[in-house]
Short mmCIF file of C-alpha atoms in Angstrom, two decimals:
data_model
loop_
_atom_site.label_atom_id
_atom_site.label_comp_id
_atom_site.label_asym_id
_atom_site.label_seq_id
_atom_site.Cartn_x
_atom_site.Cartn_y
_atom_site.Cartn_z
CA UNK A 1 43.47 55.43 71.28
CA UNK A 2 41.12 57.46 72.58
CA UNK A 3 41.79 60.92 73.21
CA UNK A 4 40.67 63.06 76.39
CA UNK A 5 40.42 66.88 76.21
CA UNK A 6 41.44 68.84 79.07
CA UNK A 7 38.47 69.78 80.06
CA UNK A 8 37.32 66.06 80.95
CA UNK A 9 40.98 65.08 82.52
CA UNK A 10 40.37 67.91 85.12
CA UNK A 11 36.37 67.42 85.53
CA UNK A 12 35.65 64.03 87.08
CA UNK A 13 31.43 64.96 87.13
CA UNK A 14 30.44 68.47 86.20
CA UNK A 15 27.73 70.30 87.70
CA UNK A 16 26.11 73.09 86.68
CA UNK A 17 26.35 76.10 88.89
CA UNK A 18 22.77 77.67 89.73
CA UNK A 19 22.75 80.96 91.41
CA UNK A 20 20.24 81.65 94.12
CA UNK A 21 20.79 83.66 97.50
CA UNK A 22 22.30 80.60 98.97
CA UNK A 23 24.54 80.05 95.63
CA UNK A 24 24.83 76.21 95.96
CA UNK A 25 27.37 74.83 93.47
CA UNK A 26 28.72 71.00 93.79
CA UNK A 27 31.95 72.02 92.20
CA UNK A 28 34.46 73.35 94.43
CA UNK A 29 34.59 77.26 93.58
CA UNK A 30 38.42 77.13 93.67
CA UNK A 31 38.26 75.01 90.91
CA UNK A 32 37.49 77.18 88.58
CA UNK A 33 40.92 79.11 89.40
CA UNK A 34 42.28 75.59 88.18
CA UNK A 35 40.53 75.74 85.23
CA UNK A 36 41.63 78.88 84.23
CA UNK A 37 45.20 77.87 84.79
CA UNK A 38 45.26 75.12 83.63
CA UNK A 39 42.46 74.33 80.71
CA UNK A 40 43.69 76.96 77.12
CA UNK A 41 40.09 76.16 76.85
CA UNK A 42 38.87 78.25 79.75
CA UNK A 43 41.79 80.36 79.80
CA UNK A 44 40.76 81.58 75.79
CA UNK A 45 37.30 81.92 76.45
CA UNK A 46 37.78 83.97 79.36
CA UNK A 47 40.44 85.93 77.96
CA UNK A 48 38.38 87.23 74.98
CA UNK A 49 35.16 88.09 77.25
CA UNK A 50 37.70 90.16 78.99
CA UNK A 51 39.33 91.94 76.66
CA UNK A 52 35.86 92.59 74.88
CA UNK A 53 34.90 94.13 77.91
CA UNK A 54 37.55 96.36 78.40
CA UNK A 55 37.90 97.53 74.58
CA UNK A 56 40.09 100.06 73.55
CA UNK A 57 40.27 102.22 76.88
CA UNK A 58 38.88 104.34 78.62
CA UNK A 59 38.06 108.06 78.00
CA UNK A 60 36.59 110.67 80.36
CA UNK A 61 34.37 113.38 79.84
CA UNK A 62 32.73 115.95 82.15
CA UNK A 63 31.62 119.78 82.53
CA UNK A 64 35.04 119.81 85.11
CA UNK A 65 38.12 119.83 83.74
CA UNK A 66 39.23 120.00 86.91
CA UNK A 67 37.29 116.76 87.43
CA UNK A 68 38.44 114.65 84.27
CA UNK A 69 41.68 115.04 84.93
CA UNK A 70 41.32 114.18 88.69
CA UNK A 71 39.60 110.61 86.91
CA UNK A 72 42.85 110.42 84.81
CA UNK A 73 45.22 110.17 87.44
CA UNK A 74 43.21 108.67 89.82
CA UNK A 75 43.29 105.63 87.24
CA UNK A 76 46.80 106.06 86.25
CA UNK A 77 48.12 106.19 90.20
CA UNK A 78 45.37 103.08 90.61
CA UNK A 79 46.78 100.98 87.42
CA UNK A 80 42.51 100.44 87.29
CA UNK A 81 43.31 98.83 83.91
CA UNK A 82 45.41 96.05 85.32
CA UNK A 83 43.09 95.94 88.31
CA UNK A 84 39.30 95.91 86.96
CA UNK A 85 40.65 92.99 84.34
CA UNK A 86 41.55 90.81 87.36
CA UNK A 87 38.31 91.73 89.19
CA UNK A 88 36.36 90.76 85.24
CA UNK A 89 37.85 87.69 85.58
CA UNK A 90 36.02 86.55 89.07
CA UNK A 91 32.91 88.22 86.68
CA UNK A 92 33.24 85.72 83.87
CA UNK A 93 34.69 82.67 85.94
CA UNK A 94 32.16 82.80 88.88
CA UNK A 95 29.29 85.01 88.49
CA UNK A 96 30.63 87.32 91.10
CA UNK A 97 33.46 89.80 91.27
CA UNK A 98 34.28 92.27 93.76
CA UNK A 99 36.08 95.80 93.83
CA UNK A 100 37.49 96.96 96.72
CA UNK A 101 36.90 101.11 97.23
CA UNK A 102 39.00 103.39 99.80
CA UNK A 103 37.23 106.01 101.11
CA UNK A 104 37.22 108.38 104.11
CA UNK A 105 33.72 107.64 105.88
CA UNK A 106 31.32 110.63 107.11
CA UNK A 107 31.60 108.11 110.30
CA UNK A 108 35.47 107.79 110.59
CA UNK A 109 35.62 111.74 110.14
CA UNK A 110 32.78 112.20 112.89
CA UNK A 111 34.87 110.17 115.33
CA UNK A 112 37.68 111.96 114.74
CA UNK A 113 35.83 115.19 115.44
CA UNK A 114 34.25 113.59 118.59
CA UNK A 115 37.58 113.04 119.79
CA UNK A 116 39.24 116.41 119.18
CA UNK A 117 39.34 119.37 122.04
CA UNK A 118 37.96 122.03 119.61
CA UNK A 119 34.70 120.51 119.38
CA UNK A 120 33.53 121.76 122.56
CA UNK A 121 34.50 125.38 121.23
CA UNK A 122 32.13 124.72 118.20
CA UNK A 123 29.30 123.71 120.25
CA UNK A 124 29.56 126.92 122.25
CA UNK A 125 29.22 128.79 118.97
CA UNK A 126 25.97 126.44 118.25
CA UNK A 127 28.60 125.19 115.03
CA UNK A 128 27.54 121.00 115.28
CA UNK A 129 29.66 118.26 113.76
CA UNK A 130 27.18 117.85 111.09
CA UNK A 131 27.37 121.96 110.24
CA UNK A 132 31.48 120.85 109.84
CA UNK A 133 30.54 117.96 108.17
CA UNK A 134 28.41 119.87 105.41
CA UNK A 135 31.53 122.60 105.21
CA UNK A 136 33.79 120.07 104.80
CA UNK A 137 31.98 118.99 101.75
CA UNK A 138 31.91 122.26 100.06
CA UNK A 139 35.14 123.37 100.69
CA UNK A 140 37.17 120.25 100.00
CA UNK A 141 34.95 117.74 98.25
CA UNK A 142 37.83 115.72 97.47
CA UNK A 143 37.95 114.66 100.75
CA UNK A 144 35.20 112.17 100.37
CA UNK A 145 36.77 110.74 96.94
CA UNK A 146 37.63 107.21 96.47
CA UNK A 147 41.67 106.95 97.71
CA UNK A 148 42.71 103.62 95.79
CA UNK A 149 40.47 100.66 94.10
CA UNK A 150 41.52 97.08 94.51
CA UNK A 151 40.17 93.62 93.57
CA UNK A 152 38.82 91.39 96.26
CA UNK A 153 39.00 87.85 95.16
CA UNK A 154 35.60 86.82 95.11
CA UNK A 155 35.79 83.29 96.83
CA UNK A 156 36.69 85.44 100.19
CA UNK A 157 33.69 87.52 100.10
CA UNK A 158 30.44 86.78 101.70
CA UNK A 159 28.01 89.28 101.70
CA UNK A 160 25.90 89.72 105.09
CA UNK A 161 22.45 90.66 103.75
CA UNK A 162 18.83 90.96 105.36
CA UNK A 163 15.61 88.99 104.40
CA UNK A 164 14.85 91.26 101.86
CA UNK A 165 18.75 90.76 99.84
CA UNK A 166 19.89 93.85 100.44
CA UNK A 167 23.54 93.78 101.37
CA UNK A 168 24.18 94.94 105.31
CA UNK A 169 28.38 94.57 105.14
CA UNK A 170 30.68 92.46 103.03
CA UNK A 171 33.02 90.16 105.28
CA UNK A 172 36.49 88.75 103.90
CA UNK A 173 37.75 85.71 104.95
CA UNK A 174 41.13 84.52 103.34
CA UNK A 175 41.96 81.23 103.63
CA UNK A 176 44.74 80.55 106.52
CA UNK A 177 43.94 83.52 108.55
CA UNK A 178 41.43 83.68 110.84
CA UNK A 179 40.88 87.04 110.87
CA UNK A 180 37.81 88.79 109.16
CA UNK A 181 37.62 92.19 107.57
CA UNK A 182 34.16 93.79 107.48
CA UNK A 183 33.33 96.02 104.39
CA UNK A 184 30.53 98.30 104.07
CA UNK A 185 28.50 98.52 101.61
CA UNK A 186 30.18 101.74 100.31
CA UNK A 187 33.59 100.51 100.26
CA UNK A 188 32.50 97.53 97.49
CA UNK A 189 31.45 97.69 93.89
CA UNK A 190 29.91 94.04 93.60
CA UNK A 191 29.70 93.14 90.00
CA UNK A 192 26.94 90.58 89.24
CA UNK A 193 26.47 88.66 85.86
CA UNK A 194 23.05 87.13 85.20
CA UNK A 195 21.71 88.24 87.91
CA UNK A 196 18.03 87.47 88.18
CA UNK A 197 15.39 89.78 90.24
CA UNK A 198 16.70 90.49 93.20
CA UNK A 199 19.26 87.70 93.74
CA UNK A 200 22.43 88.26 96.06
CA UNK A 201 24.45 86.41 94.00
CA UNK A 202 24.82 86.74 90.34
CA UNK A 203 25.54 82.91 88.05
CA UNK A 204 28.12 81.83 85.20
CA UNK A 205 27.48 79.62 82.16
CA UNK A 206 30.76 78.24 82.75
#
């Protein structure tokens, strides 16, 4: 009798996957959410790449008191443990792995000013929405943190870049809805493993 790992019950032909700006792979990429599933194999080895990764914790340090503990519960209200180790996961498995960041936007707070009645008032005073802007940044900084992290799984991402690679918006696209959500490039940390020069897309020896 002769005896078939895992690995080759699951696998009919393996390909390796080659990254590139165009990222061709001939294995399905939801595959390798199969894999991980379903092959200890996979599941081990990505486990303990992981959990190497993430060590012992986390510890913050900084002039600010003010400002380490503003890190400290911004991770503790995120659960950022729980949520970066899903997002290292897409790292090790495909290459790729992308966190989601919630921010207010100089642009969103601009419209809003745009569309308020005391703006007109300012003007008069030669006070411009950029003089606000600039205010708004000294007196409440924290107004332009991050709000809340979350992991974007990475087979719903494509990023929208120019000739030269660089990224011009992130666009989500879940399977079974045909609506798309447009990131910028501010509101995603893209983690890329083995990424080579200037490549879009980052590649897995898996």
């Amino acid at each position: 009798i002769e005896r078939t790992s895992v690995s080759n019950a699951l696998i009919d032909n393996y390909y390796p996957n080659v990254g590139g700006q165009d990222k061709p792979s001939k294995i399905a990429v939801e595959n390798y959410y199969v894999w991980l599933q379903k092959m200890p194999e996979v599941a081990g080895v990505v486990g303990a790449i992981c959990n190497d990764i993430m060590g012992d914790g986390f510890e913050f340090r900084g002039e600010s008191k003010a400002g380490v503990k503003a890190a400290q519960e911004f991770v503790k209200k995120n659960h950022f443990t729980k949520k970066l180790y899903s997002t290292l996961q897409d790292y090790v498995l495909l290459g790729d792995a992308y966190l989601g960041v919630r921010i207010i936007q100089e642009s969103y707070i601009n419209k809003m000013i745009s569309g308020s009645s005391f703006i007109d008032d300012l003007q008069k005073c030669d006070f411009g929405k950029e003089d606000l802007i600039n205010k708004l940044k000294i007196r409440s900084p924290d107004l332009f943190f991050p709000r809340e992290i979350f992991p974007l799984k990475a087979t719903t991402i494509y990023p929208n870049y120019d000739e030269h690679g660089r990224i011009k918006e992130y666009i989500q696209k879940v399977n079974g809805n045909s609506k798309k959500v447009s990131f910028s490039p501010f509101e995603v940390i893209h983690f890329s493993l083995n990424n080579i020069g200037n490549d879009v897309f980052g590649s897995t020896p898996l």
